[in-house]
XYZ file of C-alpha atoms in Angstrom:
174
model
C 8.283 35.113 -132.835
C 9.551 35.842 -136.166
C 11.074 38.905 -136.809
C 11.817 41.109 -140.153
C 15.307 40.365 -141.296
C 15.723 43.637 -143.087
C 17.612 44.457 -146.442
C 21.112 43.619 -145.220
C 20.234 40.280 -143.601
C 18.530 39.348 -147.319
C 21.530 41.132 -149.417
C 23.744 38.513 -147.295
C 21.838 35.440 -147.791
C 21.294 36.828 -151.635
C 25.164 36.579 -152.087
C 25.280 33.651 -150.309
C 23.077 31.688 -152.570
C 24.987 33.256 -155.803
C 28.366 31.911 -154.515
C 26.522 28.635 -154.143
C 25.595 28.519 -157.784
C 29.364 29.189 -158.451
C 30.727 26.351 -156.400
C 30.153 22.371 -156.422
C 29.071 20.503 -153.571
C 32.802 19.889 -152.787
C 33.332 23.615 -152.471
C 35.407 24.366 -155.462
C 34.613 26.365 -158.736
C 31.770 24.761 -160.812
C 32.675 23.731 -164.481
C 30.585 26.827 -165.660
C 32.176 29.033 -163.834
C 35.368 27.456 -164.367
C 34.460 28.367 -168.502
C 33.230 31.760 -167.951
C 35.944 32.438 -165.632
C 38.465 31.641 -168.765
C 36.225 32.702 -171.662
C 35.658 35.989 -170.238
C 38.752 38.100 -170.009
C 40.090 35.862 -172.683
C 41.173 37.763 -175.966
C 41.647 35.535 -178.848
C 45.682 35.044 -178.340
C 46.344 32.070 -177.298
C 49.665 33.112 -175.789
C 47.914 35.588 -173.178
C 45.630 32.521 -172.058
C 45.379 32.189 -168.262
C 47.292 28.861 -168.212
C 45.905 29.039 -164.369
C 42.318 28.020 -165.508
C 43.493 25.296 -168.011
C 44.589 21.414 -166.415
C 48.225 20.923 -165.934
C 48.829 18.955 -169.174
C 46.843 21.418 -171.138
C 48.904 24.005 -169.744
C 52.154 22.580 -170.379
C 51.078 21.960 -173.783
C 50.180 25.826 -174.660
C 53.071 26.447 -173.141
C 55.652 24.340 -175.362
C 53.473 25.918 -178.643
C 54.896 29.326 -177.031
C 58.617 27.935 -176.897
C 57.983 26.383 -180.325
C 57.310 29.882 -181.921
C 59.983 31.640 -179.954
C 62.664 28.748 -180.738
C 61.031 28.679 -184.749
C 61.164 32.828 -185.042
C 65.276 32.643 -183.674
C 66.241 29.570 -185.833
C 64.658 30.704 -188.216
C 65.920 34.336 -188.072
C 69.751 32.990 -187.670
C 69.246 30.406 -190.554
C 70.181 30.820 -194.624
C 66.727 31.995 -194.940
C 66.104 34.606 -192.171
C 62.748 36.186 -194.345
C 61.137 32.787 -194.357
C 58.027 33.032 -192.318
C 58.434 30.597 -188.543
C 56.033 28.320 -187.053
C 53.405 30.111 -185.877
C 50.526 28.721 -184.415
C 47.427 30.699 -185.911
C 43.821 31.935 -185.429
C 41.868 30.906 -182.476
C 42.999 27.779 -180.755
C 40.278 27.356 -178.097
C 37.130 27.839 -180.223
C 36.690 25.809 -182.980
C 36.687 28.665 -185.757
C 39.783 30.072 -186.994
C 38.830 33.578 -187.034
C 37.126 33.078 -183.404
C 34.296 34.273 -181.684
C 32.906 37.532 -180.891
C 30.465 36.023 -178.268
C 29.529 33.183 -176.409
C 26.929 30.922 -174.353
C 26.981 27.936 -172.239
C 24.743 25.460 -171.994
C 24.386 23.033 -169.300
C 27.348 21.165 -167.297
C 27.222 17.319 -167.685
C 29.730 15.683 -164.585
C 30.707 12.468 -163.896
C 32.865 12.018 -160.947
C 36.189 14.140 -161.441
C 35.441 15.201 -165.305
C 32.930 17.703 -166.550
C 31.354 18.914 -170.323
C 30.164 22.374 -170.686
C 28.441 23.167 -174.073
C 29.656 26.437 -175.325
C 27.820 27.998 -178.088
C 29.836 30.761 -179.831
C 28.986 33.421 -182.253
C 30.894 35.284 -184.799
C 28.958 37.872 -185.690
C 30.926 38.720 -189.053
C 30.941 35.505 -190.571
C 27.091 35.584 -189.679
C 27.853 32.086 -187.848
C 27.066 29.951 -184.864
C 28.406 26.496 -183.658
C 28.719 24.802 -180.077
C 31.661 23.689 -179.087
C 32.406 20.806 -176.213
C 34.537 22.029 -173.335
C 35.704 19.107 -171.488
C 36.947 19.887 -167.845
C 39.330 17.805 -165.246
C 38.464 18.680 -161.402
C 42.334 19.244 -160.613
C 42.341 21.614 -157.235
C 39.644 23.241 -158.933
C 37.524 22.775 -162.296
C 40.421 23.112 -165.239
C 39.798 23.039 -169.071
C 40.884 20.293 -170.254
C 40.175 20.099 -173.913
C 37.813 21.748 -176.361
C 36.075 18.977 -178.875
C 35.650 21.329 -182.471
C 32.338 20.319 -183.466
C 32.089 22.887 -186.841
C 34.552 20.754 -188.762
C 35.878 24.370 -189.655
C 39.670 23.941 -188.082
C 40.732 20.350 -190.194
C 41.358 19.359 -186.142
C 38.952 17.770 -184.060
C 40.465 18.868 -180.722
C 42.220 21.842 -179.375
C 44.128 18.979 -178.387
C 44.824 18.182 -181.558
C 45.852 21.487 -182.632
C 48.067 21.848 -180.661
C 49.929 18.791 -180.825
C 50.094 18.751 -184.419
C 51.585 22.256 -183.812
C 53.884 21.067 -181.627
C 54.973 18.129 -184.055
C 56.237 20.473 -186.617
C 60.054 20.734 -187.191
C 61.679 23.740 -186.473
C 63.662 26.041 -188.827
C 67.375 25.038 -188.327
Protein backbone atom coordinates (compact mmCIF):
# COMPACT_ATOMS: atom_id res chain seq x y z
CA UNK A 1 0.00 0.00 0.00
CA UNK A 2 1.18 3.33 -0.86
CA UNK A 3 0.73 5.96 1.38
CA UNK A 4 0.64 10.02 1.07
CA UNK A 5 4.05 11.34 1.89
CA UNK A 6 2.80 14.72 2.95
CA UNK A 7 4.43 18.27 2.47
CA UNK A 8 7.48 17.68 4.65
CA UNK A 9 8.43 14.29 3.19
CA UNK A 10 8.27 16.25 -0.51
CA UNK A 11 10.00 19.64 0.93
CA UNK A 12 12.90 17.02 1.91
CA UNK A 13 13.25 15.18 -1.23
CA UNK A 14 12.69 18.86 -3.02
CA UNK A 15 15.99 20.01 -1.29
CA UNK A 16 17.47 16.96 -1.86
CA UNK A 17 17.25 17.07 -5.57
CA UNK A 18 18.43 20.97 -5.54
CA UNK A 19 21.67 20.01 -3.68
CA UNK A 20 22.03 17.39 -6.38
CA UNK A 21 22.01 19.95 -9.13
CA UNK A 22 24.74 21.77 -7.05
CA UNK A 23 27.10 18.87 -6.72
CA UNK A 24 28.95 16.47 -9.36
CA UNK A 25 28.67 12.90 -9.34
CA UNK A 26 31.85 12.84 -7.16
CA UNK A 27 30.07 14.86 -4.52
CA UNK A 28 31.81 18.13 -4.72
CA UNK A 29 30.60 21.65 -5.95
CA UNK A 30 29.63 21.66 -9.70
CA UNK A 31 31.60 24.17 -11.99
CA UNK A 32 28.35 26.36 -12.05
CA UNK A 33 28.02 26.58 -8.80
CA UNK A 34 31.57 26.87 -8.26
CA UNK A 35 31.05 30.40 -10.71
CA UNK A 36 28.01 31.62 -9.09
CA UNK A 37 29.37 30.85 -5.81
CA UNK A 38 32.39 33.46 -6.74
CA UNK A 39 30.50 35.79 -9.10
CA UNK A 40 27.90 36.42 -6.65
CA UNK A 41 29.10 38.20 -3.58
CA UNK A 42 31.93 39.34 -5.73
CA UNK A 43 32.28 43.26 -5.99
CA UNK A 44 34.45 44.35 -8.74
CA UNK A 45 37.86 44.65 -6.49
CA UNK A 46 39.92 42.30 -7.22
CA UNK A 47 41.70 42.52 -3.88
CA UNK A 48 38.41 41.47 -1.85
CA UNK A 49 38.17 38.28 -4.23
CA UNK A 50 37.49 35.06 -2.30
CA UNK A 51 40.93 33.57 -3.14
CA UNK A 52 39.04 30.33 -1.51
CA UNK A 53 36.98 29.77 -4.77
CA UNK A 54 39.93 30.45 -7.19
CA UNK A 55 42.77 27.24 -7.89
CA UNK A 56 45.86 27.47 -5.87
CA UNK A 57 48.05 29.02 -8.61
CA UNK A 58 45.39 31.49 -9.45
CA UNK A 59 45.29 32.38 -5.98
CA UNK A 60 48.82 32.85 -5.38
CA UNK A 61 48.92 34.90 -8.37
CA UNK A 62 46.12 37.58 -7.15
CA UNK A 63 47.80 37.45 -4.28
CA UNK A 64 51.46 38.61 -5.40
CA UNK A 65 49.39 41.55 -7.65
CA UNK A 66 48.27 42.59 -3.92
CA UNK A 67 52.02 42.59 -2.59
CA UNK A 68 53.02 44.23 -5.89
CA UNK A 69 50.74 47.32 -5.18
CA UNK A 70 51.50 47.44 -1.50
CA UNK A 71 55.45 47.04 -2.17
CA UNK A 72 54.90 49.75 -5.50
CA UNK A 73 52.65 52.39 -3.20
CA UNK A 74 55.79 52.21 -0.21
CA UNK A 75 58.72 52.37 -2.75
CA UNK A 76 57.22 54.50 -4.39
CA UNK A 77 56.10 56.78 -1.50
CA UNK A 78 59.86 56.62 0.08
CA UNK A 79 61.46 57.28 -3.42
CA UNK A 80 62.69 60.93 -5.09
CA UNK A 81 59.31 61.01 -6.51
CA UNK A 82 56.82 60.19 -3.69
CA UNK A 83 53.61 61.98 -5.92
CA UNK A 84 54.30 59.65 -8.80
CA UNK A 85 51.32 57.44 -9.16
CA UNK A 86 52.39 53.19 -8.10
CA UNK A 87 51.53 50.13 -9.86
CA UNK A 88 48.19 49.60 -9.57
CA UNK A 89 46.45 46.96 -11.10
CA UNK A 90 43.10 48.51 -12.56
CA UNK A 91 39.43 47.97 -13.55
CA UNK A 92 37.94 44.59 -13.47
CA UNK A 93 40.35 41.73 -13.63
CA UNK A 94 37.96 38.75 -13.80
CA UNK A 95 35.55 39.92 -16.53
CA UNK A 96 36.86 40.81 -19.60
CA UNK A 97 35.69 44.62 -19.60
CA UNK A 98 37.56 47.15 -17.81
CA UNK A 99 34.78 48.96 -16.32
CA UNK A 100 33.07 45.41 -15.39
CA UNK A 101 29.83 44.07 -15.24
CA UNK A 102 26.69 44.98 -13.64
CA UNK A 103 25.16 41.46 -14.30
CA UNK A 104 25.73 38.16 -15.36
CA UNK A 105 24.60 34.62 -16.89
CA UNK A 106 26.00 31.27 -17.33
CA UNK A 107 25.61 29.11 -19.86
CA UNK A 108 26.25 25.53 -19.86
CA UNK A 109 29.34 23.61 -18.11
CA UNK A 110 31.53 21.67 -20.64
CA UNK A 111 33.92 18.92 -18.35
CA UNK A 112 36.44 16.78 -19.26
CA UNK A 113 37.90 14.73 -16.57
CA UNK A 114 39.41 17.14 -13.79
CA UNK A 115 38.88 20.59 -15.90
CA UNK A 116 35.65 22.39 -16.58
CA UNK A 117 34.36 25.66 -19.00
CA UNK A 118 31.48 27.63 -17.87
CA UNK A 119 30.24 30.32 -20.38
CA UNK A 120 29.54 33.47 -18.56
CA UNK A 121 27.66 36.08 -20.32
CA UNK A 122 27.98 39.52 -18.64
CA UNK A 123 26.19 42.73 -19.01
CA UNK A 124 27.08 46.26 -18.39
CA UNK A 125 24.20 47.97 -18.50
CA UNK A 126 25.87 51.56 -18.92
CA UNK A 127 28.01 50.91 -21.68
CA UNK A 128 24.74 49.32 -23.24
CA UNK A 129 27.05 46.07 -23.75
CA UNK A 130 27.13 42.32 -23.65
CA UNK A 131 29.98 39.72 -24.19
CA UNK A 132 30.58 36.03 -22.86
CA UNK A 133 33.39 35.33 -21.29
CA UNK A 134 35.15 31.61 -20.84
CA UNK A 135 35.63 30.57 -17.23
CA UNK A 136 37.92 27.73 -17.17
CA UNK A 137 37.82 25.63 -13.86
CA UNK A 138 40.46 22.98 -12.20
CA UNK A 139 38.59 20.27 -9.87
CA UNK A 140 41.20 20.91 -6.93
CA UNK A 141 39.24 19.63 -3.54
CA UNK A 142 36.45 21.23 -5.10
CA UNK A 143 35.63 23.08 -8.55
CA UNK A 144 38.26 26.29 -8.51
CA UNK A 145 38.48 29.09 -11.18
CA UNK A 146 41.14 28.71 -12.88
CA UNK A 147 41.34 31.29 -15.57
CA UNK A 148 38.93 33.57 -17.38
CA UNK A 149 39.59 33.53 -21.45
CA UNK A 150 38.53 37.59 -22.47
CA UNK A 151 36.65 36.99 -25.48
CA UNK A 152 35.57 41.04 -26.15
CA UNK A 153 39.10 41.92 -27.17
CA UNK A 154 38.22 45.01 -24.87
CA UNK A 155 41.21 44.46 -22.08
CA UNK A 156 44.51 44.31 -24.83
CA UNK A 157 44.86 40.72 -22.64
CA UNK A 158 43.50 37.60 -23.66
CA UNK A 159 43.48 35.98 -20.19
CA UNK A 160 42.92 37.06 -16.69
CA UNK A 161 45.92 35.11 -16.70
CA UNK A 162 47.50 37.30 -18.67
CA UNK A 163 46.59 40.28 -16.82
CA UNK A 164 47.80 39.49 -14.21
CA UNK A 165 51.08 38.32 -15.05
CA UNK A 166 51.87 41.15 -17.13
CA UNK A 167 50.92 43.04 -13.91
CA UNK A 168 53.05 41.21 -12.02
CA UNK A 169 56.05 41.69 -14.57
CA UNK A 170 56.15 45.34 -14.04
CA UNK A 171 59.14 46.87 -12.11
CA UNK A 172 58.57 48.42 -9.04
CA UNK A 173 59.24 52.07 -8.01
CA UNK A 174 62.69 52.00 -6.24
Amino acid sequence: MIRNPGPVALSAVSLLALAACQTGPDGLTSPKAAVRGFYGPYKGDFRQAETARLSKSLAAEVERARANEVESAARTKAGPNPTDKPNILEGEIFAGLYEGYTSYRMGPARVIGDRASVAVTFTNKGYKTRWTDDVKLVNDNGWKIDNVLYTGGWTGQTSLRDNLRQFNALPVAP
